[in-house]
Tab-separated table of C-alpha atoms and ligand atoms in Angstrom:
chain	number	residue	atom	x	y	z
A	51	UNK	CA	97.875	185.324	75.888
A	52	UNK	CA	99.189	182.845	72.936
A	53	UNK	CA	97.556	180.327	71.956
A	54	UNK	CA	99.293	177.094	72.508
A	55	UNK	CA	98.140	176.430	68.763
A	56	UNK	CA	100.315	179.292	67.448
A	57	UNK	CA	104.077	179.180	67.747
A	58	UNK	CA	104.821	182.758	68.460
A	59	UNK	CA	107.710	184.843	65.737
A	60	UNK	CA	110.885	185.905	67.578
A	61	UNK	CA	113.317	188.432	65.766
A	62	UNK	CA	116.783	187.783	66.318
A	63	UNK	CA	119.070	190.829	65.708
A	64	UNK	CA	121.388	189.988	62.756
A	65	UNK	CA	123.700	192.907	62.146
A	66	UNK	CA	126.803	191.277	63.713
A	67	UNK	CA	127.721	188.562	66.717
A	68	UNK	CA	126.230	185.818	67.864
A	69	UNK	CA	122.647	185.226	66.284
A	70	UNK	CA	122.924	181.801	64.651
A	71	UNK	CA	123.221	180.121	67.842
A	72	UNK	CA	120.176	181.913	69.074
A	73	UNK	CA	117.962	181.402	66.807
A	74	UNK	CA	118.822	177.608	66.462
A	75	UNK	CA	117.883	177.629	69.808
A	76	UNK	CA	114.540	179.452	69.534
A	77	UNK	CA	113.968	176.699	66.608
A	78	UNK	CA	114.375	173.984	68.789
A	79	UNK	CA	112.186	175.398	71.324
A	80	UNK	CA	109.043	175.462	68.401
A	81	UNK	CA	109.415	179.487	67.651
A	82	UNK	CA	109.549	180.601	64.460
A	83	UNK	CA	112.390	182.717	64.040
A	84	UNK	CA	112.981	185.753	61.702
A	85	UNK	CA	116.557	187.440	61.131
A	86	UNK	CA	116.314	191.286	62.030
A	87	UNK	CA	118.547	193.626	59.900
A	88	UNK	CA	116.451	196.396	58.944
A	89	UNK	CA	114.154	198.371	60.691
A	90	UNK	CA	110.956	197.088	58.626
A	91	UNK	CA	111.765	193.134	60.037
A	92	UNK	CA	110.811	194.463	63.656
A	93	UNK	CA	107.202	194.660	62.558
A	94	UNK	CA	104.754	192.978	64.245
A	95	UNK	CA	107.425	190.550	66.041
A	96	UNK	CA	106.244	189.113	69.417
A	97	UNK	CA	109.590	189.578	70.449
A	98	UNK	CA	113.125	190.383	70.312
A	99	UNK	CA	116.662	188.399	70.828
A	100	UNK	CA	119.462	190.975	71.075
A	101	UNK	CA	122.805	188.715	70.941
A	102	UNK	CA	126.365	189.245	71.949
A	103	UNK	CA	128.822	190.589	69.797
A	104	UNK	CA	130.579	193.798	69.835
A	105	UNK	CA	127.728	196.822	70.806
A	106	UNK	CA	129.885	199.402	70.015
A	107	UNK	CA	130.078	197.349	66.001
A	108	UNK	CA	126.308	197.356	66.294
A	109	UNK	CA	125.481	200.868	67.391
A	110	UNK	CA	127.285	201.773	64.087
A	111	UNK	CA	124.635	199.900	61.848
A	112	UNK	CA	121.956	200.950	64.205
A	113	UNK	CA	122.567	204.791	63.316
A	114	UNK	CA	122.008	204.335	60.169
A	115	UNK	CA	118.365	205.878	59.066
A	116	UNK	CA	116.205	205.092	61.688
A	117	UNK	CA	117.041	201.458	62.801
A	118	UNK	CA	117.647	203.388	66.483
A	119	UNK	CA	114.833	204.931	66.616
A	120	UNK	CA	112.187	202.183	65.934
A	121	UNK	CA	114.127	199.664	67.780
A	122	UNK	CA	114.066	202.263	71.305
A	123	UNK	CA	110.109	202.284	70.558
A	124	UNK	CA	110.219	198.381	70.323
A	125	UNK	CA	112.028	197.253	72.844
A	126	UNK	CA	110.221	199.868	75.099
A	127	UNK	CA	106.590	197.740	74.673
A	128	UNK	CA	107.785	194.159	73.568
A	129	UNK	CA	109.555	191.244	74.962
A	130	UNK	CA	113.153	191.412	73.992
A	131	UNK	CA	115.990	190.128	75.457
A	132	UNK	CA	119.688	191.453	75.437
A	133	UNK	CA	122.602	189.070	75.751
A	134	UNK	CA	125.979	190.417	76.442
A	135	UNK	CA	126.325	193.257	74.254
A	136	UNK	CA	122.975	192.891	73.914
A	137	UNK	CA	122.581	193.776	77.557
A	138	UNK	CA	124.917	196.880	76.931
A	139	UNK	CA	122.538	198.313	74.262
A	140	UNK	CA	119.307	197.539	76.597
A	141	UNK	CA	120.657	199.228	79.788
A	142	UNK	CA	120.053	203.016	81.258
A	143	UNK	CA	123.616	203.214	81.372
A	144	UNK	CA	126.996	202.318	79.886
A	145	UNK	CA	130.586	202.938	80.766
A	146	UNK	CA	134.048	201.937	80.474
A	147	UNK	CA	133.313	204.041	78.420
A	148	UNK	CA	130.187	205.050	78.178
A	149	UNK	CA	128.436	204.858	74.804
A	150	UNK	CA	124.604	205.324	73.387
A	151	UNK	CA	121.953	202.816	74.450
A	152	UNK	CA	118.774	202.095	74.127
A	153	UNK	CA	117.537	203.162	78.196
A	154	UNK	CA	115.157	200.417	78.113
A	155	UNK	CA	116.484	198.589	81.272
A	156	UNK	CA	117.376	200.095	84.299
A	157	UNK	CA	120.693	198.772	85.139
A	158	UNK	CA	124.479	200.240	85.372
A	159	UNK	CA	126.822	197.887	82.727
A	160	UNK	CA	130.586	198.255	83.248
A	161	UNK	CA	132.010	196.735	79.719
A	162	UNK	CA	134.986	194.376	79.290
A	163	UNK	CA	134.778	194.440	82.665
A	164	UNK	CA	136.830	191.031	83.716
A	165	UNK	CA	139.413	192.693	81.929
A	166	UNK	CA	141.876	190.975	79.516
A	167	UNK	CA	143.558	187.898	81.911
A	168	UNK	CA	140.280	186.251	82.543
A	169	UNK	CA	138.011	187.662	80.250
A	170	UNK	CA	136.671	184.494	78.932
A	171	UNK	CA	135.283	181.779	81.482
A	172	UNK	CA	132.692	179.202	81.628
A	173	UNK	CA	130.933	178.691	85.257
A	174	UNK	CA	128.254	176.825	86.490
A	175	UNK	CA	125.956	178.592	88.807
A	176	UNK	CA	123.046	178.465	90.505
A	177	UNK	CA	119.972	180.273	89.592
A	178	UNK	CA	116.081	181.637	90.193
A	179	UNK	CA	115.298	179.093	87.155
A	180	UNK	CA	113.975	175.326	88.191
A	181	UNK	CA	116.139	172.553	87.498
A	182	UNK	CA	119.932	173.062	89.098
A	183	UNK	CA	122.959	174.948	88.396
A	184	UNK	CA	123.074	176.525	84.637
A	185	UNK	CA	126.492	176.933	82.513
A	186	UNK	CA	127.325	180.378	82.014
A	187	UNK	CA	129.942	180.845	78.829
A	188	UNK	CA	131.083	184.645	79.141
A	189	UNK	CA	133.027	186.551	76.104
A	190	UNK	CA	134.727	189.842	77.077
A	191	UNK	CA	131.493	189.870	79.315
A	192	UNK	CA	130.446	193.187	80.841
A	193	UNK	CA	129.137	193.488	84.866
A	194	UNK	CA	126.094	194.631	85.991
A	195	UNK	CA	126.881	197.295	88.650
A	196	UNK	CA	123.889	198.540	89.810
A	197	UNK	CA	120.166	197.291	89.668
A	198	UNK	CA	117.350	199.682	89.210
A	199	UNK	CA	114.596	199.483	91.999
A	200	UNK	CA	112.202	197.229	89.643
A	201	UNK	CA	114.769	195.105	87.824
A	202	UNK	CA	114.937	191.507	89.823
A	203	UNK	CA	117.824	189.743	89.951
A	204	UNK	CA	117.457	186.272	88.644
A	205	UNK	CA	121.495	185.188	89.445
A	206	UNK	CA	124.408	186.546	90.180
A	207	UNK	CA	128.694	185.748	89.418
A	208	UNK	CA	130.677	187.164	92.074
A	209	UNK	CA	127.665	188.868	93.725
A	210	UNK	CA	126.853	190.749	90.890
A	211	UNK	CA	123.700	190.209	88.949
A	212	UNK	CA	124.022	188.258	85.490
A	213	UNK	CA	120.641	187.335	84.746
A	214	UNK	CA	117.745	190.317	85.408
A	215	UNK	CA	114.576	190.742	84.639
A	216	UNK	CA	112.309	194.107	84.518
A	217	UNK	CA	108.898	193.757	83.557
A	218	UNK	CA	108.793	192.362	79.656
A	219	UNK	CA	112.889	193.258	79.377
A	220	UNK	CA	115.598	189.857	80.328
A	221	UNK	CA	119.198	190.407	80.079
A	222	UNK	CA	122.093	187.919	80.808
A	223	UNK	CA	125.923	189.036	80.613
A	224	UNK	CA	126.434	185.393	79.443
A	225	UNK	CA	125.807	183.536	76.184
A	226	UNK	CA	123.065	181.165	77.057
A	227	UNK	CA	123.423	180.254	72.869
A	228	UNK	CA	126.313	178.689	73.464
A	229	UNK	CA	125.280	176.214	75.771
A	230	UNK	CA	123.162	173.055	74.815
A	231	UNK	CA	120.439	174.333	78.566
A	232	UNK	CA	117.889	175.634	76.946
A	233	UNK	CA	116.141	177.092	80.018
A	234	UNK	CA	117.185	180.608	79.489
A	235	UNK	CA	115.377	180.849	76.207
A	236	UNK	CA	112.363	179.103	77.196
A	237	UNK	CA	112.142	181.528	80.337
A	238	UNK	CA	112.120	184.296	77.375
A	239	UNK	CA	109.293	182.411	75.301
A	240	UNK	CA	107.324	182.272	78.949
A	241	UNK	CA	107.404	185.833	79.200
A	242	UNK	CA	106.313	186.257	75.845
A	243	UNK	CA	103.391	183.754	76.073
A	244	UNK	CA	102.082	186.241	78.759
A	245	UNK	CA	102.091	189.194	76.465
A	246	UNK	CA	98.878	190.188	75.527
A	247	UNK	CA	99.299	189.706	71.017
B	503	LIG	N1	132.734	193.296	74.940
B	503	LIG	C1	131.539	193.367	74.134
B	503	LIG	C2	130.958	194.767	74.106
B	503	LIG	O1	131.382	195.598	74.849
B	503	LIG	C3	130.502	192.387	74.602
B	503	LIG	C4	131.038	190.994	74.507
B	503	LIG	C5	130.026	189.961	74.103
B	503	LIG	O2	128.932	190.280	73.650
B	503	LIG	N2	130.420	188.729	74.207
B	503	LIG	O3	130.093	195.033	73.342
């Protein structure tokens, strides 16, 4: 466990999308945040922030030495959370189409899945989290289509899950950056305050 004492480092993965906003929001929670674009920044994080963006953009970066590689071992023992195409590089599988991943979370993603007349949309919806209904802002979002047997559902849009869990491993199909809540985030700082440093 942490101690309270220590504020624990979270990496935020900075090759492309969305990573500002996360790691302003990590700040604000007391982390200390570090900007991950190389394989040598993962070291000795206490966990990971995967953002949204385009995961086909960041698989192309990823390939290049062995950024893959050490991130599959990272994400496979530390708490690191996926959002949006985040999610997409986390899961067991991708389609529409299908593309490389990291097969860290067992879940089915279907990309750009509300296809392009409603693919952007900002709900409010209720959750597993304390404290009332949560904005959800999703960008070209992908759908979770199937749920592995030890992946828990946290909440779902249109009866499909958007926020999961599995063990150390969180991923939302939603950009909880983008909203002012904070609760997402600090559920991913719990989670890490319960791995063993
Ligand atoms: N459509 C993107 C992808 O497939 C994900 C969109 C997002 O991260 N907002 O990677």
């Amino acid at each position: 466990m942490h101690s309270s004492t220590t504020p624990p480092t979270i990496g935020v993965l900075a090759l492309q999308g969305a990573f500002d906003a996360h790691a302003k929001a990590l700040t604000s929670l007391g982390a200390t945040v570090r900007l991950v674009r190389n394989p040598e920044d993962l070291a000795d994080l206490d966990g990971l922030i995967m953002p949204g963006g385009e995961s086909t953009t960041m698989l192309k970066f990823l390939e290049r030495g062995s950024f893959f590689d050490t991130l599959a071992t990272f994400v496979k023992e530390k708490p690191t959370f996926g959002t949006c195409a985040g999610a997409i590089l986390l899961a067991t599988h991708v389609e529409h189409p299908a593309q490389r991943s990291l097969c860290a979370l067992d879940i089915t993603v279907e990309r750009n899945a509300y296809g392009r007349q409603n693919d952007s949309t900002i709900l409010d919806v209720q959750t597993e989290i304390p404290g009332g209904p949560l904005e959800m802002v999703y960008i070209r979002a992908p759908r979770i289509t199937r749920t592995g047997a030890n992946v828990e559902t946290l909440a779902n849009r249109d009866g499909f899950a958007t926020l999961v869990r599995q063990g150390h491993l969180l991923a939302a199909t939603f950009h909880p950056e983008l909203s002012a809540d904070t609760r997402v985030h600090q559920l991913f700082l719990d989670m890490v305050a319960q791995q063993p440093r």
